[in-house]
Coordinates of C-alpha atoms in Angstrom, one line a residue:
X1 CA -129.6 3.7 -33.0
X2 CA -131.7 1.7 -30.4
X3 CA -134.2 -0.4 -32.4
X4 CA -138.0 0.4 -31.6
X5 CA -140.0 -2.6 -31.4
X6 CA -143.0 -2.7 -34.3
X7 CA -146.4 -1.9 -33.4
X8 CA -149.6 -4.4 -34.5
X9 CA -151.1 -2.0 -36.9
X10 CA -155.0 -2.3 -36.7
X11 CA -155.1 -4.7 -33.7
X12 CA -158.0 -3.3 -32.6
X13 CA -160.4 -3.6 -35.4
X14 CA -159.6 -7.0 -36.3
X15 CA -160.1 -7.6 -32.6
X16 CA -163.7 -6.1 -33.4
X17 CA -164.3 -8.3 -36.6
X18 CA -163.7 -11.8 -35.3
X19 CA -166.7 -13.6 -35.8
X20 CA -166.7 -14.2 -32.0
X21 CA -167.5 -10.3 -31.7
X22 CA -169.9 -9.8 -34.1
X23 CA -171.9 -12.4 -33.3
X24 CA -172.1 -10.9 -29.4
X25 CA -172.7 -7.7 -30.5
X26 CA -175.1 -9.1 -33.4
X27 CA -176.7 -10.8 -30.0
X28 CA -176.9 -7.4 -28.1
X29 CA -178.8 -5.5 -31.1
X30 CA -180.9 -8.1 -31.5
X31 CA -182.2 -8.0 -27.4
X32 CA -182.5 -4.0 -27.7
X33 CA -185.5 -5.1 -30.6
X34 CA -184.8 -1.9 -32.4
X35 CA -186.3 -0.4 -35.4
X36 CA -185.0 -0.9 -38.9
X37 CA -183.1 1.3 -40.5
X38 CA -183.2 2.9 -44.3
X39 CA -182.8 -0.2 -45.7
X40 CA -185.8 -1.5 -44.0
X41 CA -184.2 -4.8 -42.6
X42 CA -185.1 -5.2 -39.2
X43 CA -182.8 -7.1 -36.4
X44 CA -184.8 -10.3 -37.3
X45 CA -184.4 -10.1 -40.5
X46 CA -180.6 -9.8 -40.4
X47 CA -180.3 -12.5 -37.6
X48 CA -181.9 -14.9 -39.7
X49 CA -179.2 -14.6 -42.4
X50 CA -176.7 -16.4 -40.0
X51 CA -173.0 -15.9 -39.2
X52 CA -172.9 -15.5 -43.2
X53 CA -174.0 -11.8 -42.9
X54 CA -171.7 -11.3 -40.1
X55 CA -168.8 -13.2 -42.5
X56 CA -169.9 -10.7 -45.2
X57 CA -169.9 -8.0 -43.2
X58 CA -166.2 -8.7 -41.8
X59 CA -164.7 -8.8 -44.8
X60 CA -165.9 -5.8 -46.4
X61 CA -164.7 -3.5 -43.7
X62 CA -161.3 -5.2 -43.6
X63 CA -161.3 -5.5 -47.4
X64 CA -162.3 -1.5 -47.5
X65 CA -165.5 -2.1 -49.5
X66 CA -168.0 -1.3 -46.6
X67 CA -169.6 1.8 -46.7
X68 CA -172.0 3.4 -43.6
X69 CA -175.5 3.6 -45.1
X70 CA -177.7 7.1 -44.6
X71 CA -179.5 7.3 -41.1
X72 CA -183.0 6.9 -40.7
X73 CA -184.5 10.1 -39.0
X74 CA -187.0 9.5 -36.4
X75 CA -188.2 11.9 -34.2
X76 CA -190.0 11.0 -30.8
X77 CA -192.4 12.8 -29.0
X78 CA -192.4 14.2 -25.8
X79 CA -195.1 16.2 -23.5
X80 CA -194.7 19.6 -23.5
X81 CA -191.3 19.8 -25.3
X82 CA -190.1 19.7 -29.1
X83 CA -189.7 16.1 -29.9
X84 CA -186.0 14.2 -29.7
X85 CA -184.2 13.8 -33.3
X86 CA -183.0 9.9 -33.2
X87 CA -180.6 9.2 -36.2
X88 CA -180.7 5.5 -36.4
X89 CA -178.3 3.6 -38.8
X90 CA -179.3 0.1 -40.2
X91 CA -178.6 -3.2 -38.3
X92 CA -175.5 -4.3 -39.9
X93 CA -174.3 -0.7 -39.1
X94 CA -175.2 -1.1 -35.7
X95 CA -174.0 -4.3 -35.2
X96 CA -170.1 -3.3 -36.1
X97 CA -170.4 0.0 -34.1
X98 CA -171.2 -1.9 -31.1
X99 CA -168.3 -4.2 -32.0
X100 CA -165.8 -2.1 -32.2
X101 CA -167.5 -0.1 -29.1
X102 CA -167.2 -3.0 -27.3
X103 CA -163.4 -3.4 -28.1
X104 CA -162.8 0.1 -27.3
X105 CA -164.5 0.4 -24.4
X106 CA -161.5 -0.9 -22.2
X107 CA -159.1 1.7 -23.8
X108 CA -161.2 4.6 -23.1
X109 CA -162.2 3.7 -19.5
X110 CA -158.5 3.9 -18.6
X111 CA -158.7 7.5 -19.5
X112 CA -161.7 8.3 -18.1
X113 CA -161.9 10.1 -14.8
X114 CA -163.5 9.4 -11.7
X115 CA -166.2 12.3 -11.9
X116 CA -167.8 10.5 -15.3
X117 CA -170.7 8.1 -14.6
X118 CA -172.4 8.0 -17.7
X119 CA -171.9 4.9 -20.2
X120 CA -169.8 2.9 -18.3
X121 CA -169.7 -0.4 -17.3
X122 CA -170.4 -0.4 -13.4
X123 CA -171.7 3.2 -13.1
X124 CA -175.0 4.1 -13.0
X125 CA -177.3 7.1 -11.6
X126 CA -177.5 5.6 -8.4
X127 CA -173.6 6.2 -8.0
X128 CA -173.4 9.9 -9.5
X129 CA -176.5 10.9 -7.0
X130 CA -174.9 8.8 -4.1
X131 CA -171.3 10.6 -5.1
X132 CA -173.3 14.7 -4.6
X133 CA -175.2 13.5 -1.4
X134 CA -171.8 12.5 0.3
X135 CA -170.0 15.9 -0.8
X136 CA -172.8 17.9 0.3
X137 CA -172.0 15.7 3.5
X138 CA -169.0 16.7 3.5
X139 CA -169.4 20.6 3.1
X140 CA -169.2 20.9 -0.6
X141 CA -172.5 23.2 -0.7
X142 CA -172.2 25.5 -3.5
X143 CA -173.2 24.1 -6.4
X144 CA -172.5 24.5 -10.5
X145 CA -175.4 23.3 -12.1
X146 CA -174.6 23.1 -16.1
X147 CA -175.5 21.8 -19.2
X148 CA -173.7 21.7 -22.7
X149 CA -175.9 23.2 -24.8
X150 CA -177.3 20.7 -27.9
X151 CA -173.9 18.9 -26.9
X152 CA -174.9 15.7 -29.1
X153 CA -175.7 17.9 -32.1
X154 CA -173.0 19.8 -31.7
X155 CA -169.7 18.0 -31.1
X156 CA -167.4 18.5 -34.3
X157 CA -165.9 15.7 -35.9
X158 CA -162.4 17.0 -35.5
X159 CA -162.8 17.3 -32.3
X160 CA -163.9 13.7 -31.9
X161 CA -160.9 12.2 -34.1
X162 CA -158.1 14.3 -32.7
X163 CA -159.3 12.1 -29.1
X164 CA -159.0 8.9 -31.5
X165 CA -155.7 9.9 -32.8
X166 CA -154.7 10.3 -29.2
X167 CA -156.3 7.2 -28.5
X168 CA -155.5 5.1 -31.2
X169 CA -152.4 6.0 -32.8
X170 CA -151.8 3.1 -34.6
X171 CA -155.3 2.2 -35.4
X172 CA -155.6 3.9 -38.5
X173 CA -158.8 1.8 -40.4
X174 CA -160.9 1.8 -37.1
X175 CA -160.1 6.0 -36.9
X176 CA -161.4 5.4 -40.8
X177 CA -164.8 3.5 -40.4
X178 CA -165.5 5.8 -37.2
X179 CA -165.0 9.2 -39.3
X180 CA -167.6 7.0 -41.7
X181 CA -169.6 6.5 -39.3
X182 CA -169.9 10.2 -37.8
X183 CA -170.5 11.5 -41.5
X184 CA -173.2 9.5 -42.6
X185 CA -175.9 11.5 -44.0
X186 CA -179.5 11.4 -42.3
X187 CA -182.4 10.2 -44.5
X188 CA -185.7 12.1 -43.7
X189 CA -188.9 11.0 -43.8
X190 CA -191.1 12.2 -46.6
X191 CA -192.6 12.1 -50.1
X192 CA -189.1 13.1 -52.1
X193 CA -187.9 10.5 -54.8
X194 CA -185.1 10.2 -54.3
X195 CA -185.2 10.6 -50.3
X196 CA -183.9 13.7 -49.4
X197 CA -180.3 13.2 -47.4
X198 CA -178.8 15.7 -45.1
X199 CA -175.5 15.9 -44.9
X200 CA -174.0 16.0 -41.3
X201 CA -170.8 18.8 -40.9
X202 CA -170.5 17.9 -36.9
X203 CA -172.6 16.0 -34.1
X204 CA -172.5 12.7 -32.9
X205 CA -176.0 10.6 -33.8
X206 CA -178.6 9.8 -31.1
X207 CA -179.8 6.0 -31.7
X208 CA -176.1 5.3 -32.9
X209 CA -174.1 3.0 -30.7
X210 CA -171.0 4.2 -30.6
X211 CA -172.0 7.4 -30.3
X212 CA -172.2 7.9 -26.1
X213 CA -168.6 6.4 -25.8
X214 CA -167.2 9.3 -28.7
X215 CA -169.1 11.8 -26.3
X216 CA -167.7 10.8 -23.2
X217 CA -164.0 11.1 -25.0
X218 CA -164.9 14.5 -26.2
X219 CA -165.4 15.3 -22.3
X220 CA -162.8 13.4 -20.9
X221 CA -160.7 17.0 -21.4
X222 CA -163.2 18.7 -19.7
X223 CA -162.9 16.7 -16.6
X224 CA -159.3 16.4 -16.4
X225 CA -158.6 20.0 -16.6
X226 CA -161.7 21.1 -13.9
X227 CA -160.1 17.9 -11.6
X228 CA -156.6 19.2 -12.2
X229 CA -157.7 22.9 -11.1
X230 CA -159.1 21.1 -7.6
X231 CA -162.3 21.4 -8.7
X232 CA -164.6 18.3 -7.3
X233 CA -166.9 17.8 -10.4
X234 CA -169.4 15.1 -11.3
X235 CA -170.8 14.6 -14.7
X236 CA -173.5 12.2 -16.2
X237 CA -173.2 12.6 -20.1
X238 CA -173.2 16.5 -20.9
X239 CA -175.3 17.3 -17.3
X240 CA -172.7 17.9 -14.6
X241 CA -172.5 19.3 -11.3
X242 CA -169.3 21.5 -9.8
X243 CA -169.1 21.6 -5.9
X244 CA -167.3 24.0 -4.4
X245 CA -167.1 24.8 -0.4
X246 CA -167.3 28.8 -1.2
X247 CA -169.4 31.1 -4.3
X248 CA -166.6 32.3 -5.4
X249 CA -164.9 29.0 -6.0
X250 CA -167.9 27.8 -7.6
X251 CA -168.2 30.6 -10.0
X252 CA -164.2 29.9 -10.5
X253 CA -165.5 26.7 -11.9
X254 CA -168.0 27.8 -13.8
X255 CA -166.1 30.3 -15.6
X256 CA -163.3 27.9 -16.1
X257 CA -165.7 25.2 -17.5
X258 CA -167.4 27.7 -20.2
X259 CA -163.9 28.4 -21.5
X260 CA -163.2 24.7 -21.8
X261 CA -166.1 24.1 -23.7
X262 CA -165.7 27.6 -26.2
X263 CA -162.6 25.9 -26.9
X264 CA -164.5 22.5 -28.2
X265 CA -166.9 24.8 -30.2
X266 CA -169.4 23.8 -27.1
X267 CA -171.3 26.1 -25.4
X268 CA -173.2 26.0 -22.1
X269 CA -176.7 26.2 -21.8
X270 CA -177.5 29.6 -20.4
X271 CA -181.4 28.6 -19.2
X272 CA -179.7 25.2 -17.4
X273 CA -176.8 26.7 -15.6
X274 CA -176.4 28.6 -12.7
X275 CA -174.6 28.5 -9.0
X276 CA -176.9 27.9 -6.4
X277 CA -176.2 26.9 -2.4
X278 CA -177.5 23.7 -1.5
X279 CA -180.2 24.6 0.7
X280 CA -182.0 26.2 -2.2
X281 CA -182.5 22.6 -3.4
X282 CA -181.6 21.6 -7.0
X283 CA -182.2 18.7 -9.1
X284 CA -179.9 16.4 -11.0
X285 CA -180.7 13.4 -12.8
X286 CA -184.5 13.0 -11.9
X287 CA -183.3 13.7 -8.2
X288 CA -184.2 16.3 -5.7
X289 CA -181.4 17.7 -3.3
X290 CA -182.0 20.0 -0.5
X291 CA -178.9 20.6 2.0
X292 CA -178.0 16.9 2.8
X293 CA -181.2 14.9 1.4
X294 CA -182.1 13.3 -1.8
X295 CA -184.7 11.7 -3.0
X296 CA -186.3 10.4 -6.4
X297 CA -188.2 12.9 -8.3
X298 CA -190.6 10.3 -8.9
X299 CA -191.5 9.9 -5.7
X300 CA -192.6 13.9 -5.4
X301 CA -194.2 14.9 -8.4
X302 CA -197.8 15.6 -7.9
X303 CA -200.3 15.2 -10.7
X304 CA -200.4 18.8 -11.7
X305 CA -198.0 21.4 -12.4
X306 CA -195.0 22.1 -9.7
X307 CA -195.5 24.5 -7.0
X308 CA -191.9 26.4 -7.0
X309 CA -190.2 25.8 -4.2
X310 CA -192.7 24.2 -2.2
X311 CA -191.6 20.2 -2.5
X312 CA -192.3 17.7 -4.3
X313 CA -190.8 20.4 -7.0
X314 CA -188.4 22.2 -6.0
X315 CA -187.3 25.1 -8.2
X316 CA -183.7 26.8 -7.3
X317 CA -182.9 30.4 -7.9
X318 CA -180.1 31.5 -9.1
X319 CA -177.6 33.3 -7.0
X320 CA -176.1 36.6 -8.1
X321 CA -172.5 36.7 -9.1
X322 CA -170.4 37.4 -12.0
X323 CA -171.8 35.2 -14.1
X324 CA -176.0 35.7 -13.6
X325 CA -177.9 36.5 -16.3
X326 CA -178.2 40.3 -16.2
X327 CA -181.4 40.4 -17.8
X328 CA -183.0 38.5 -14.8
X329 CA -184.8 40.1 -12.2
X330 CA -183.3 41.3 -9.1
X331 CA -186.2 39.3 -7.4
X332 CA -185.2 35.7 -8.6
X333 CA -182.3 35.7 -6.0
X334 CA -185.2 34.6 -3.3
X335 CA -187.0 31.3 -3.6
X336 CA -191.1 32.1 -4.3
X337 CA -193.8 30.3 -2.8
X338 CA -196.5 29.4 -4.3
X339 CA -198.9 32.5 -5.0
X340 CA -202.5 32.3 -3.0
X341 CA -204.0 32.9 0.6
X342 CA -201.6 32.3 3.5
X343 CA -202.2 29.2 5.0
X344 CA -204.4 28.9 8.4
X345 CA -202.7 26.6 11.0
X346 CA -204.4 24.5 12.5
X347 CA -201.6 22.1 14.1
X348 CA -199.1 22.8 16.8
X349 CA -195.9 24.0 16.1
X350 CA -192.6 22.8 17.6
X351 CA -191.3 25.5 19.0
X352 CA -193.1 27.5 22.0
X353 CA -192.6 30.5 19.9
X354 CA -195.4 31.2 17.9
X355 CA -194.9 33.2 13.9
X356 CA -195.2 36.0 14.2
X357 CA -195.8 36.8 10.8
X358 CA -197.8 34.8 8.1
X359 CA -195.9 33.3 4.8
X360 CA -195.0 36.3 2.7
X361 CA -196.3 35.6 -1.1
X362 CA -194.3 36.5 -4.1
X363 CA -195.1 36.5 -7.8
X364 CA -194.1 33.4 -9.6
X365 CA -191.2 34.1 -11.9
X366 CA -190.8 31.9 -14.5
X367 CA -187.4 32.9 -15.6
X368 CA -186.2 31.5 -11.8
X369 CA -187.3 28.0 -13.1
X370 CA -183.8 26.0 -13.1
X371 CA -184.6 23.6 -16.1
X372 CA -186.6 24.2 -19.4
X373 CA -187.8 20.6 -19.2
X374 CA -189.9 21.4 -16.1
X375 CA -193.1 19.5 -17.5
X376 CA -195.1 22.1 -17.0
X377 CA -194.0 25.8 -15.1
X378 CA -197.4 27.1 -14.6
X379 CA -198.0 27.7 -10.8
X380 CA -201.2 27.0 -9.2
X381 CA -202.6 28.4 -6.3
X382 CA -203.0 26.4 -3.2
X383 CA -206.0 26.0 -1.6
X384 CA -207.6 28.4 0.8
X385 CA -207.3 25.7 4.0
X386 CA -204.4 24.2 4.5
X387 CA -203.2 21.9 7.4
X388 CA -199.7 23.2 7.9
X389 CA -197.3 22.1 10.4
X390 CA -194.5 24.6 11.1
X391 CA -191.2 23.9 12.3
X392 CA -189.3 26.9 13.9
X393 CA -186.8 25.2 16.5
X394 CA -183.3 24.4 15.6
X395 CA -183.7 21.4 17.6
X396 CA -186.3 19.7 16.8
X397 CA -186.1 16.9 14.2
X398 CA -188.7 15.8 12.0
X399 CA -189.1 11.9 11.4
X400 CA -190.6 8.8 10.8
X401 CA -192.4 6.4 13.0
X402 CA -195.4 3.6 12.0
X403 CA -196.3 5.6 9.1
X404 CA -196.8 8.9 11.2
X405 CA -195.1 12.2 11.3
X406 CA -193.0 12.6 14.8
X407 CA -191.1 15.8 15.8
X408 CA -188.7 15.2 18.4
X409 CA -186.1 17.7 20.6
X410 CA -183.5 15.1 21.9
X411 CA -185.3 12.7 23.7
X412 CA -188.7 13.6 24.1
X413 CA -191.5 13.4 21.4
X414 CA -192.9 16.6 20.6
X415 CA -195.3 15.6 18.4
X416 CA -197.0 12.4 16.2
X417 CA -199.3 12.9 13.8
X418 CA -200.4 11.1 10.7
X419 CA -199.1 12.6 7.5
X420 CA -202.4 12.3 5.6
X421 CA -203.5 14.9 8.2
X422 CA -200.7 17.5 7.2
X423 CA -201.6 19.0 3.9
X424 CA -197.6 20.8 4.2
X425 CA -194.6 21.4 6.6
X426 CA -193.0 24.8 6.7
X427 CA -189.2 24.6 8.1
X428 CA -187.6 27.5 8.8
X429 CA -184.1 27.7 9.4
X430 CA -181.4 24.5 10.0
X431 CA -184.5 22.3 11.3
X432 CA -183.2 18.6 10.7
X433 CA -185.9 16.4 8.1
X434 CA -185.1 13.2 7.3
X435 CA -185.5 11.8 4.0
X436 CA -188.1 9.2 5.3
X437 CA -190.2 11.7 6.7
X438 CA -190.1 13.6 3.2
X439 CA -190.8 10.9 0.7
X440 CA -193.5 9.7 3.6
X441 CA -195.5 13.1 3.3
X442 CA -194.8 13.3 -0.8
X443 CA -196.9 10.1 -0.8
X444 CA -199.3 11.5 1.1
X445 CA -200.3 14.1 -1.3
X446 CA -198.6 16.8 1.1
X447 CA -196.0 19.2 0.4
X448 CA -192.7 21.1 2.5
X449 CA -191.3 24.6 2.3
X450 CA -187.7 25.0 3.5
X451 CA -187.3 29.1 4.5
X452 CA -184.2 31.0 6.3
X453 CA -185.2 31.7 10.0
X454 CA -187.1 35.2 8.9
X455 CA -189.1 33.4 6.7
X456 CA -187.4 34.1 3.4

């Protein structure tokens, strides 16, 4: 019998508990300045004991005598929507989650996939937008847009340690303190002596460390078995996009994606997920996308509520398919404009074909909005004069020059004007903007409308 070479048993965490490591991650909880947890110690308090505490704190885990403390509930507020539930553990908690995190992280970024951008080292939001503005480049138009449904809340613990089993087979103490960590009880707030504690059956804590590395793992699955399919997917967290070149495909992805996630006990968000076609415009990580542009949501939003799909907000409706919502309204398969007088033009169009008909009006329908975190989905009416520059030839572009609005066909300047003096810009049909000339006329308090050729 061939002789199998022994494995280090517990490697890993021992890795974790050198005082070298705990006194970096002891270092990074200190610069996040976080609150204090049950126990009432704060990060300064701790760091004051010295490498002692860190010592202390070694040992017990390796000596089995640590035990997770209860997690201090907080909940923070947030306009217009039910405040976040935070579960925060106390410092010396914190500090060995991001520890052992930290040692982790290596071993689960081998696994992860491409598509994933969220909580890793050299990814960011930037990357993830830049990734869907090249594939809509490329052709990849039809769009997923998904969410997991209370995914933090919601991920079960068995779940999470079969990935840990897969990932750590021989690291059967840090598998341990992690299924300590996940089943720590949360410690309202109130007036009970003793505190009230809530015992936690699934979910992975908001505030904990550890916690957005255990939810990537859980998803890792997901991605593999969408990329595996030939499905081009890109995920931030539990928001991800699938891109497809056809409906059909897309709704192939979507379907295939809810039955991935039924079988984690997940479910998709019905109110956040739907397949749309680019030129509808969606958003995605605080980012606008219409055809081949994107641009910051922050750089759009006007002071009051969104106007549907007149930009800076830009609200996508859903298209029919198998998997629409059959209680929504036939009419939410057509973008609305905003509800009020048509406008009065009083600039030159770029076309020497005049419209012939003015801006049709359609009710606001609220169950079209694409997100329930819209800050507000009340739709106001516009205002009875508007300055409104239409844009009718296929030609023509629409750009940037000294600050002003230009409109070009090939070579020749059709028109330059300065934004402030546009109130909104009407495209109809595939009428090339460019993302300067958008962001220029969001900071100028004016808005754009992005229509078929008939106006729709």
């Amino acid at each position: 019998m061939a002789h199998r070479p022994s494995v280090p048993v517990n490697t890993l965490l021992r890795q974790a508990l050198t005082l070298t490591a705990l006194k970096a991650a002891r270092d990074k909880v200190l610069a996040n300045n976080g609150c204090p947890g049950v126990d009432g110690v704060t990060v300064l308090d701790f760091a004051a004991r010295g490498d002692v505490a860190l010592r202390v704190l070694a040992a017990d885990i390796l000596g089995q005598r640590y035990m997770p403390q209860p997690l201090r509930r907080l909940w923070l507020p947030r306009a217009d929507k039910p405040p976040r539930g935070l579960a925060v553990p106390v410092v010396q908690d914190r500090i060995a989650q991001t520890a052992l995190a930290t040692a982790l992280a290596p071993l689960a970024e081998a696994h992860a996939q491409d598509s994933s951008f969220a909580y890793r080292k050299g990814r960011s939001v930037q990357q993830a937008v830049a990734r869907v503005e090249r594939l809509m480049r490329e052709g990849w138009r039809w769009v997923v847009e998904a969410d997991i449904e209370h995914f933090f809340d919601t991920i079960e613990h068995a779940q999470v340690m079969a990935e840990l089993e897969q990932l750590l087979p021989h690291e059967h103490d840090a598998r341990s303190l992690i299924r300590g960590w996940l089943m720590a009880p949360i410690q309202d707030s109130g007036d009970e002596d003793p505190p009230l504690l809530q015992p936690r059956q699934r979910g992975v804590p908001q505030g904990s460390p550890i916690s957005p590395l255990l939810a990537n793992l859980v998803l890792d699955s997901l991605d593999e078995a969408l990329l595996e399919d030939g499905h081009c997917l890109v995920r931030f967290a539990d928001d991800f996009l699938i891109l497809a070149r056809s409906q059909e495909r897309a709704q192939e992805g979507l379907a295939l994606s809810r039955d991935l996630l039924e079988r984690m006990a997940l479910r998709l968000n019905p109110s956040k997920t739907r397949v749309i076609h680019g030129d509808q415009g969606f958003e995605f990580l605080g980012w606008h996308f219409v055809r081949t542009l994107a641009w910051p949501k922050q750089h759009t939003e006007p002071a009051g509520p969104p106007a549907s799909t007149l930009i800076p907000s830009i609200r996508p409706a859903p298209v029919e398919g198998p998997d629409a919502d059959p209680q929504r309204p036939a009419s939410s398969v057509r973008p609305e404009l905003v509800e009020g007088p048509s406008p009065t033009v009083d600039l030159p169009v770029s076309s020497a074909e005049p419209v012939a008909e003015p801006l049709p009006t359609l009710e606001p329908d609220d169950e079209a909005a694409p997100r329930t975190d819209d800050p507000d989905p009340t739709l106001p009416a516009l205002a009875p004069l508007q300055r409104t520059l239409y844009l009718v030839d296929p030609q023509a572009e629409l750009g940037v020059d000294k600050q002003r609005l230009v409109v070009r066909k090939g070579e020749r300047t059709l028109l330059a004007v300065s934004a402030l003096n546009v109130d909104q810009v009407m495209v109809f049909g595939p009428v090339q903007v460019s993302t300067q000339a958008l962001q220029l006329i969001s900071r100028s308090g004016g808005a754009v409308g992005f229509l078929s050729q008939l106006g729709r």
